[in-house]
CSV table of C-alpha atoms and ligand atoms in Angstrom, one decimal:
chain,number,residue,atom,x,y,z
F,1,UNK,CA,-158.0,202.7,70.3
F,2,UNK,CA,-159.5,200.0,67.5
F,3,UNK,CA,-160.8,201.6,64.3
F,4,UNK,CA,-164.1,200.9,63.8
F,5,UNK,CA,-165.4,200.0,60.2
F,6,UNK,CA,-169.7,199.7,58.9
F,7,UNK,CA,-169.6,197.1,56.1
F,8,UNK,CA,-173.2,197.1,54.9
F,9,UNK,CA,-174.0,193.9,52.5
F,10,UNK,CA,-172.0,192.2,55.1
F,11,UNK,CA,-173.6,188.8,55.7
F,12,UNK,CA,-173.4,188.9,51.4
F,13,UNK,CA,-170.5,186.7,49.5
F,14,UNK,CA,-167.9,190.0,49.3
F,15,UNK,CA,-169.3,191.7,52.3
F,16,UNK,CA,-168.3,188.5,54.8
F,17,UNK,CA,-165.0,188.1,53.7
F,18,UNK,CA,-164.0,191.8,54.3
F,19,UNK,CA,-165.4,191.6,57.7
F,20,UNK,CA,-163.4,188.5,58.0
F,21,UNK,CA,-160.5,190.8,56.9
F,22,UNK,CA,-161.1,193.4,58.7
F,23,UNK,CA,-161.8,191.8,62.4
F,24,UNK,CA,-158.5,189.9,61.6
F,25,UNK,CA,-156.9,193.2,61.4
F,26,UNK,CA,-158.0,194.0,65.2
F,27,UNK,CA,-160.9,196.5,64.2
F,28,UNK,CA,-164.3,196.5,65.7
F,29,UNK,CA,-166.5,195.5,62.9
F,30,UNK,CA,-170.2,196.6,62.8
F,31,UNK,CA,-171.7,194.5,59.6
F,32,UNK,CA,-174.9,195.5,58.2
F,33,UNK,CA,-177.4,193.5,56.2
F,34,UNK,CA,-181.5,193.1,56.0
F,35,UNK,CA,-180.9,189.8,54.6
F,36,UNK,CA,-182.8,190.1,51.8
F,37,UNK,CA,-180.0,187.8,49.5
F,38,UNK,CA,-176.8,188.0,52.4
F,39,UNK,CA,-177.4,184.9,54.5
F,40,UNK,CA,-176.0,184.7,58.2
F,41,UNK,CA,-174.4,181.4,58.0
F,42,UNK,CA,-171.6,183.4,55.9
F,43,UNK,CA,-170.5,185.5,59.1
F,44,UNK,CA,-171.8,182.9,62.0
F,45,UNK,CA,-168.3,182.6,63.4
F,46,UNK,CA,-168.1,186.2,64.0
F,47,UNK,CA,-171.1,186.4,66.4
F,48,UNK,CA,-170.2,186.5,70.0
F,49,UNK,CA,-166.4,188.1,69.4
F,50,UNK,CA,-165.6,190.8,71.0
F,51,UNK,CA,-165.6,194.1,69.0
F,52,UNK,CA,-168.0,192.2,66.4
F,53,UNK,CA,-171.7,193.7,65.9
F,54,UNK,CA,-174.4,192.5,63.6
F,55,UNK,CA,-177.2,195.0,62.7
F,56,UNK,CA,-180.4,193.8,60.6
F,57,UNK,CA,-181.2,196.8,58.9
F,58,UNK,CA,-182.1,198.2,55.5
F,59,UNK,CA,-179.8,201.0,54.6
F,60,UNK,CA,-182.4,202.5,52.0
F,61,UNK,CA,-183.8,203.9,55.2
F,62,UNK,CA,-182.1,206.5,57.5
F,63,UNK,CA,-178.8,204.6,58.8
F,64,UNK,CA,-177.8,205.0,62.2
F,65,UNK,CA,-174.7,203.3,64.4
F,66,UNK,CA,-173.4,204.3,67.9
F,67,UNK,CA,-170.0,205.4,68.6
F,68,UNK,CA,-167.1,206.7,66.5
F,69,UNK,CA,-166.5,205.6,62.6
F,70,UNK,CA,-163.2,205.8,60.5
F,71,UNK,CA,-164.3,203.6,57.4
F,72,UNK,CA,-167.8,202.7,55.6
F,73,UNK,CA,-167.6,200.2,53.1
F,74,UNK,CA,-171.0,199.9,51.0
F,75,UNK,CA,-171.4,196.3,49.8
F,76,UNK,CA,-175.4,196.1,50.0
F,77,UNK,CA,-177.1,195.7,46.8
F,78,UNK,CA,-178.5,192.4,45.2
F,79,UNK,CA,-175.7,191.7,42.1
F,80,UNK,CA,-176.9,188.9,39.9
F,81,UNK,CA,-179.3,189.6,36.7
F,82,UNK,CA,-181.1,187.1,38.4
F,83,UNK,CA,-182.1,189.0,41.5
F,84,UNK,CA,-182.4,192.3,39.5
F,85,UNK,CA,-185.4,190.7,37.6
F,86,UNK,CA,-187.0,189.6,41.2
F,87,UNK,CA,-186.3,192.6,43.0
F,88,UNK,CA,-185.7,195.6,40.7
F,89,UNK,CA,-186.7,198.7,43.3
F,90,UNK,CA,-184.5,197.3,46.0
F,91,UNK,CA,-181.7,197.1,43.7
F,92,UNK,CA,-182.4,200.3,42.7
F,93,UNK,CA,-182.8,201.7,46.0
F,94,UNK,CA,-179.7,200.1,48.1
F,95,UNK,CA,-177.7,201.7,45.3
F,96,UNK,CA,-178.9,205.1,44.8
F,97,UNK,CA,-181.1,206.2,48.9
F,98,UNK,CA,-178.6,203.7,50.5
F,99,UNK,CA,-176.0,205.4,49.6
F,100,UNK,CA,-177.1,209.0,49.8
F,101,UNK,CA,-178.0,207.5,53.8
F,102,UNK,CA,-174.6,206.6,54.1
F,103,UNK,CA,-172.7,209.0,52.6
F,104,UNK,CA,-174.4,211.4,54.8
F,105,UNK,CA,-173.3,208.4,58.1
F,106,UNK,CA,-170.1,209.1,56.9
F,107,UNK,CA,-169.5,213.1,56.8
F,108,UNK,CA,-171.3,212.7,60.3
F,109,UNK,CA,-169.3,210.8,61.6
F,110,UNK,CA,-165.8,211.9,59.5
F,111,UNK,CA,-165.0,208.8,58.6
F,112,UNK,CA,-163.5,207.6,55.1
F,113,UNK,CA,-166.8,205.6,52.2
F,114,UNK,CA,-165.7,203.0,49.9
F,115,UNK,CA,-168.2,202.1,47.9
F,116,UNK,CA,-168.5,198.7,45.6
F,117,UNK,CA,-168.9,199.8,42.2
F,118,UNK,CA,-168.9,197.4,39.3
F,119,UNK,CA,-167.7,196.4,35.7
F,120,UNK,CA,-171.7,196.5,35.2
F,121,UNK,CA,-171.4,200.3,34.8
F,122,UNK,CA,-169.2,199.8,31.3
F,123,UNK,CA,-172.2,198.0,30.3
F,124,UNK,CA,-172.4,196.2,26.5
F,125,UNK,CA,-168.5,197.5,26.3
F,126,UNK,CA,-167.4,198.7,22.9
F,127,UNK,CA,-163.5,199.7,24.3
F,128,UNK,CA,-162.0,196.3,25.2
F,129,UNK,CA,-160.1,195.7,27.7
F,130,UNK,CA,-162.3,198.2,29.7
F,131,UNK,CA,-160.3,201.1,30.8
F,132,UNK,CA,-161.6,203.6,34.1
F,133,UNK,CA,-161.9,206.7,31.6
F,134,UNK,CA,-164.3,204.5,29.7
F,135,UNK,CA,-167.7,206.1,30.1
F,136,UNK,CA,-169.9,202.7,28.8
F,137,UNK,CA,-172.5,201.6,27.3
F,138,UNK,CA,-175.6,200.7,29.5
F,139,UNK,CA,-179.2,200.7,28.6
F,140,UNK,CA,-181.1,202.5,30.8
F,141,UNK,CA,-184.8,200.8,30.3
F,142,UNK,CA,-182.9,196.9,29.5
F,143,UNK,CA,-183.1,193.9,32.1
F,144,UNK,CA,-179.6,195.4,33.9
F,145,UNK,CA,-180.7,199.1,33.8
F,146,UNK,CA,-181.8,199.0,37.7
F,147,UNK,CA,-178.4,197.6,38.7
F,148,UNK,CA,-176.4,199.1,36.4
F,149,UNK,CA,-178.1,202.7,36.9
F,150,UNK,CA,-178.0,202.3,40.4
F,151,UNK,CA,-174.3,202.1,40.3
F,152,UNK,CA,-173.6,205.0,37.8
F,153,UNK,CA,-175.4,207.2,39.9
F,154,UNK,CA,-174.0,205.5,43.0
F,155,UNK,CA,-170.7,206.8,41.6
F,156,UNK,CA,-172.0,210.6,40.4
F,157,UNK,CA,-173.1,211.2,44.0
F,158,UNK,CA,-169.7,209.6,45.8
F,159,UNK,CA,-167.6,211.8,44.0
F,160,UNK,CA,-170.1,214.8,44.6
F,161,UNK,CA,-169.6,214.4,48.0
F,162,UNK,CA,-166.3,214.3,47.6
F,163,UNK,CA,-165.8,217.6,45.9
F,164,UNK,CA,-168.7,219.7,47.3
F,165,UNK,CA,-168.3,218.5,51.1
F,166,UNK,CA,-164.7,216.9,51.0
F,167,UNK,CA,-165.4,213.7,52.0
F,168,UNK,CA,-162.9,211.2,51.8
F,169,UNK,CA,-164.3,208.6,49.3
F,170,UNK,CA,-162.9,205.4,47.1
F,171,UNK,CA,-164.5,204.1,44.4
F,172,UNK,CA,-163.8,199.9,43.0
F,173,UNK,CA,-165.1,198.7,39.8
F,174,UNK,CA,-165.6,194.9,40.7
F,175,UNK,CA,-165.6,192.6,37.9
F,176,UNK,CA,-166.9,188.6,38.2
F,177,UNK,CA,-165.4,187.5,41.4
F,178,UNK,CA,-165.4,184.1,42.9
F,179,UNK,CA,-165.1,182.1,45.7
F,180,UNK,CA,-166.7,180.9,48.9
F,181,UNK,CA,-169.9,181.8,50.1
F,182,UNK,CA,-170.9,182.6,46.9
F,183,UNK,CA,-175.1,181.6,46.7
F,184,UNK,CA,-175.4,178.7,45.1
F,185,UNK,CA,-178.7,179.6,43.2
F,186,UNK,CA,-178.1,183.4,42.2
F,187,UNK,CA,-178.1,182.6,39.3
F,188,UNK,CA,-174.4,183.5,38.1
F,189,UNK,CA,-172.3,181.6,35.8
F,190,UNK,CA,-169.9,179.5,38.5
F,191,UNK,CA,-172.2,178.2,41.3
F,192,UNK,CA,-174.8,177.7,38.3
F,193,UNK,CA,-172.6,175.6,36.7
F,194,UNK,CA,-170.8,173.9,40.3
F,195,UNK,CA,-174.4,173.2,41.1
F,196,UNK,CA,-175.3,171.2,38.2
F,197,UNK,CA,-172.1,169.8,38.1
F,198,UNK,CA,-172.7,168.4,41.4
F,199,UNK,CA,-176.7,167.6,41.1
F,200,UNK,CA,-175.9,165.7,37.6
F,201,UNK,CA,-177.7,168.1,35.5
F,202,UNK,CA,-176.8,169.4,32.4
F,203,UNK,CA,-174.5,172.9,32.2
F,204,UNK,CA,-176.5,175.7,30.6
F,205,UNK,CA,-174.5,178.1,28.4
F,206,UNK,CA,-176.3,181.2,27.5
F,207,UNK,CA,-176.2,181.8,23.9
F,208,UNK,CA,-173.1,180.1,22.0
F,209,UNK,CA,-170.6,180.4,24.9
F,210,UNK,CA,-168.6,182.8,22.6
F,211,UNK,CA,-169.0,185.8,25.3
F,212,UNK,CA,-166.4,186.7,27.7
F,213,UNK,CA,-165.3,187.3,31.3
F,214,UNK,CA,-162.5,187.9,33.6
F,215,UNK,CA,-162.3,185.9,36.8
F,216,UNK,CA,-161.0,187.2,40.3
F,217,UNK,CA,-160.6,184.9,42.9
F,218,UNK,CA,-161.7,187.0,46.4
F,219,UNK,CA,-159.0,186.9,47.8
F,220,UNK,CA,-157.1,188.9,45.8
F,221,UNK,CA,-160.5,191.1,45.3
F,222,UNK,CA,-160.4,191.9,49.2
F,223,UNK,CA,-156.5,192.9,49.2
F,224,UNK,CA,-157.4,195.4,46.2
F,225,UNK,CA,-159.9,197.0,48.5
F,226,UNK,CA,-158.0,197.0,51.4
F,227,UNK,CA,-154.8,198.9,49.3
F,228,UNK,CA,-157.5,201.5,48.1
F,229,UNK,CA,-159.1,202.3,51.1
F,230,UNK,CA,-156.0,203.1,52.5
F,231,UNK,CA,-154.8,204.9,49.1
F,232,UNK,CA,-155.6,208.4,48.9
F,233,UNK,CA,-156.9,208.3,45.1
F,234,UNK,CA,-160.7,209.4,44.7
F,235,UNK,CA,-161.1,208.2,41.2
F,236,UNK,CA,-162.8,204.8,39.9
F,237,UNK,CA,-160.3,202.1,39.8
F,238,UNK,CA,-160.6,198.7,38.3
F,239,UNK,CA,-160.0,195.6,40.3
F,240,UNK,CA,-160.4,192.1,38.4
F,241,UNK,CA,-158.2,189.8,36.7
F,242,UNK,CA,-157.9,190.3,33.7
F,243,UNK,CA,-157.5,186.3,32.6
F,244,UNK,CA,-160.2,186.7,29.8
F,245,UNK,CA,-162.0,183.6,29.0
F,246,UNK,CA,-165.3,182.3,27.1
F,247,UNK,CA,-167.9,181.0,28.8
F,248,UNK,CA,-167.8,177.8,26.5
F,249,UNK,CA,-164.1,177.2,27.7
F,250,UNK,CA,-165.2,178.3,31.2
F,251,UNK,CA,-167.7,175.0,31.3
F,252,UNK,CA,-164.8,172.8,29.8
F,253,UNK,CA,-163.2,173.9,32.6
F,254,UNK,CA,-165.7,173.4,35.3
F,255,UNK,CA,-166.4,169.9,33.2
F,256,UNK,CA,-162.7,168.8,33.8
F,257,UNK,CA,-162.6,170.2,37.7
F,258,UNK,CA,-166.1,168.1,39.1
F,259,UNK,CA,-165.5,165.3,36.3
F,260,UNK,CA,-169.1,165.3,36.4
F,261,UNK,CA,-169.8,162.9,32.9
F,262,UNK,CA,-172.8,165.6,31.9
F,263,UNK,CA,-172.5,167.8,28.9
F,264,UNK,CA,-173.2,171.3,28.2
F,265,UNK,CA,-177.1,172.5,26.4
F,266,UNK,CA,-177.4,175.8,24.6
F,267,UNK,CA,-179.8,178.3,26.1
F,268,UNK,CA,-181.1,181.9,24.7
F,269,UNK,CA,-179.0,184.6,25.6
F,270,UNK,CA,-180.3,187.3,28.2
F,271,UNK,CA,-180.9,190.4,26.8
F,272,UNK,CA,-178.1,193.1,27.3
F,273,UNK,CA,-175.9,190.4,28.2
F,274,UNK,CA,-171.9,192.0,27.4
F,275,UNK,CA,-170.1,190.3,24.7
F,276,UNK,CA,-167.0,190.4,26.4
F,277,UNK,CA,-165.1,191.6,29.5
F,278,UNK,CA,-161.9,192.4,30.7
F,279,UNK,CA,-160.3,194.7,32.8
F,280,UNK,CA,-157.6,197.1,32.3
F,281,UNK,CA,-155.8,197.3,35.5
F,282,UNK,CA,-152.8,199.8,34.4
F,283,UNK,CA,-154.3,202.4,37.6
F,284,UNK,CA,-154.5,199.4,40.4
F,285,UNK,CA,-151.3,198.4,39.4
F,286,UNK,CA,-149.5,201.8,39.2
F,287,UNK,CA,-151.6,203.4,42.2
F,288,UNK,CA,-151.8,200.4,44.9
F,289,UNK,CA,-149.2,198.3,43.5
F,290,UNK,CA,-151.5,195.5,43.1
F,291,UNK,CA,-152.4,192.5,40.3
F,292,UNK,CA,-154.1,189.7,41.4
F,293,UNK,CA,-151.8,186.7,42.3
F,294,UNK,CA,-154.2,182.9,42.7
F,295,UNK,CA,-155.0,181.4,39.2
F,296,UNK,CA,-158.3,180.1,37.9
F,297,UNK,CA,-156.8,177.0,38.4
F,298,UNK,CA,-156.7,177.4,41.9
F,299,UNK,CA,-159.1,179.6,42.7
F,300,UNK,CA,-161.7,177.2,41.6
F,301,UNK,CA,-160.6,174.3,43.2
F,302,UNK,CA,-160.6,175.9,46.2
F,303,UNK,CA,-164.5,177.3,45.7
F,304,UNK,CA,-165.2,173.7,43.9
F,305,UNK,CA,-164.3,172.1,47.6
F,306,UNK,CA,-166.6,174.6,49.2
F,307,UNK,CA,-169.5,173.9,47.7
F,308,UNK,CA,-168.9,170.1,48.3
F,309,UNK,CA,-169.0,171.0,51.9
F,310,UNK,CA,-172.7,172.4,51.3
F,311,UNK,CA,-175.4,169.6,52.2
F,312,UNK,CA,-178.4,168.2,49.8
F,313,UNK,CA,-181.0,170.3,51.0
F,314,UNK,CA,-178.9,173.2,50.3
F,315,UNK,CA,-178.1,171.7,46.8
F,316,UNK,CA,-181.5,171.4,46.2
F,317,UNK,CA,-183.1,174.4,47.6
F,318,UNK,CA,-184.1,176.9,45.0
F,319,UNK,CA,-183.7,180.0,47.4
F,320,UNK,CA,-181.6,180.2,50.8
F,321,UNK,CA,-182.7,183.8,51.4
F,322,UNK,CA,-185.4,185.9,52.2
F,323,UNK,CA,-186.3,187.7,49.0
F,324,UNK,CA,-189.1,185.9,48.2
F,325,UNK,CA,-191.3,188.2,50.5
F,326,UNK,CA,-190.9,191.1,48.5
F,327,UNK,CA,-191.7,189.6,45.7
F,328,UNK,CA,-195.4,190.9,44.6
F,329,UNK,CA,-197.5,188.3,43.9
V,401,LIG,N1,-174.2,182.2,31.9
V,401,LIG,C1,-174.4,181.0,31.3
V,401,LIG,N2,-175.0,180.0,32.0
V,401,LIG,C2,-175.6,180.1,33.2
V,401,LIG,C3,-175.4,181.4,33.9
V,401,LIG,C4,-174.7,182.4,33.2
V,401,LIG,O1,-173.9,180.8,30.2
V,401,LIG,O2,-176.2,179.2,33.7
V,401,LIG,C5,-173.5,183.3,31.2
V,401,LIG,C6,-174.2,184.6,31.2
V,401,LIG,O3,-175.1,184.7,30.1
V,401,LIG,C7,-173.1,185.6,31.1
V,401,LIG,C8,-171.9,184.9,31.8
V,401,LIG,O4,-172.3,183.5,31.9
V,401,LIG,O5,-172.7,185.7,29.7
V,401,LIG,C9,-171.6,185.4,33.2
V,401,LIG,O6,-172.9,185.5,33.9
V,401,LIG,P1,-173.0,186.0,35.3
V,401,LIG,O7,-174.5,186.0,35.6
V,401,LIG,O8,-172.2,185.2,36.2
V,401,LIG,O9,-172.4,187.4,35.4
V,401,LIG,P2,-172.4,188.7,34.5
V,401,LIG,O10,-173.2,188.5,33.2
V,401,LIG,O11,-173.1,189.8,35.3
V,401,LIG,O12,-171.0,189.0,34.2
């Protein structure tokens, strides 16, 4: 009999891809979004295919599916600074009453939750590269605090589930990841700068460039998933490439791949934006055997050609989602 899998946050940028794993692995997929940022267009070919279901819900409220469960993956939550300034509660609430709702799905139903957790919970790091026994450096009350709370206390009630009712759980730290499907106007640092690459505006660096990040192509993102969902290791583990580079460097390099002939402008820096971010992936690589394996170099040619495929009214539009209507007036 197929195994059946829930990925909530599934017509999202990570979510799609690992249903796209996943149904190419034979297992009936039931993907999950209320479309508030996913957009449908990222999991269109799987509509109609057998053993693929689509449910418009909201997982903040009580979650229901029919039939048996082995896995939950929790991918739901807005994740650009962006979209935490438009829709702080929701952000708040996917991550903490979603995933109490789920959790609960899942001891129902015995099945296995992996839940997306992020670099985001290191915060403003002050141990560099960021390790998983790290505890961070968030501000609660800052710009980030909704996202980043919601995932620290995403993670404190996974694991008590885990110890006080024994459910099987996983928890991934995500840092940046790229690739297809990403939304062009999220407001994050590649389509932002793809985007006005290809419109022929100006790049904007945030504050002198000088801060960091680690790039993971999806790709290798999704096969670090899949290894720890079938691991049986309950802690936190880290999957992102560690590839450290500035944001300055990172619009040279964006400059060089879309030969667009615009130059980079110098904007103020978000507050609580972190100085620098890498991860340590010692635990991925001694627990699932993994490291990530496509470059930058190719990675981002490969997203660079996707977004080329996207059409002018998309490269123009300043929101392809919903969120706007639950944004108070
Ligand atoms: N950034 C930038 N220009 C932009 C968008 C982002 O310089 O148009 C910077 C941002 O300030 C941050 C980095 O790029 O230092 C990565 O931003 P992103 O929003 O992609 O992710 P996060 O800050 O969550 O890592």
């Amino acid at each position: 009999m197929k195994k059946s899998i829930l990925i909530t946050g599934a017509a999202g940028f990570l979510g799609s891809h690992l249903c796209d794993r996943f149904y190419g692995e034979g297992y009936r997929v039931l993907a999950m979004d209320n479309l508030i940022t996913g957009d449908l267009k990222n999991i269109e070919h799987l509509f109609g295919k057998e053993g693929f279901e689509f449910y418009n819900h909201d997982v903040s409220k009580f979650v229901h599916v029919p039939g048996k469960l082995d896995y939950v993956l929790h991918f739901a939550s807005p994740a650009s600074p962006i979209d935490y300034l438009k829709i702080p509660i929701q952000t708040l609430k996917v991550g903490s009453l979603g995933t109490h709702n789920l959790l609960g799905l899942a001891k129902d139903k015995g099945a296995r939750m992996l839940i997306a957790s992020t670099s985001e919970v290191y915060g403003d790091p002050h141990v560099h590269p960021q390790t998983e026994d790290y505890f961070g450096n968030v501000n609660p009350v800052g710009p980030r605090g909704v996202y980043d709370e919601a995932k620290r206390f995403q993670e404190a009630i996974t694991m008590a589930y885990h110890t006080y009712h024994g459910l099987q759980t996983r928890i991934v730290r995500i840092f940046n990841t790229y690739g297809p499907r990403m939304r062009l106007n999220d407001g994050r640092v590649l389509p932002a700068f793809i985007g006005q690459a290809l419109r022929g505006e100006d790049l904007t660096i945030f504050g002198d460039g000088s801060q960091t990040r680690s790039f993971c192509y999806v790709d290798d993102l999704v096969e670090g998933i899949h290894r720890l969902l079938m691991s049986d290791y309950a802690q936190p583990v880290n999957i992102g490439n560690p590839d450290e580079i500035t944001i300055k460097e990172f619009a040279e390099e964006i400059i060089k791949l879309t030969g667009t002939t615009q130059k980079v402008i110098y904007q103020d820096l978000p507050k609580d934006d972190p100085k620098q971010r890498q991860p340590d992936i010692t635990v991925a690589k001694k627990i699932l055997d993994w490291t990530p394996k496509v470059s930058r170099q190719e990675g981002l040619k490969i997203t660079y050609d996707y977004f080329k495929t996207l059409t002018k009214e998309d490269l123009y539009k300043k929101e392809h989602n919903s969120f706007e209507k639950y944004i108070k007036k």
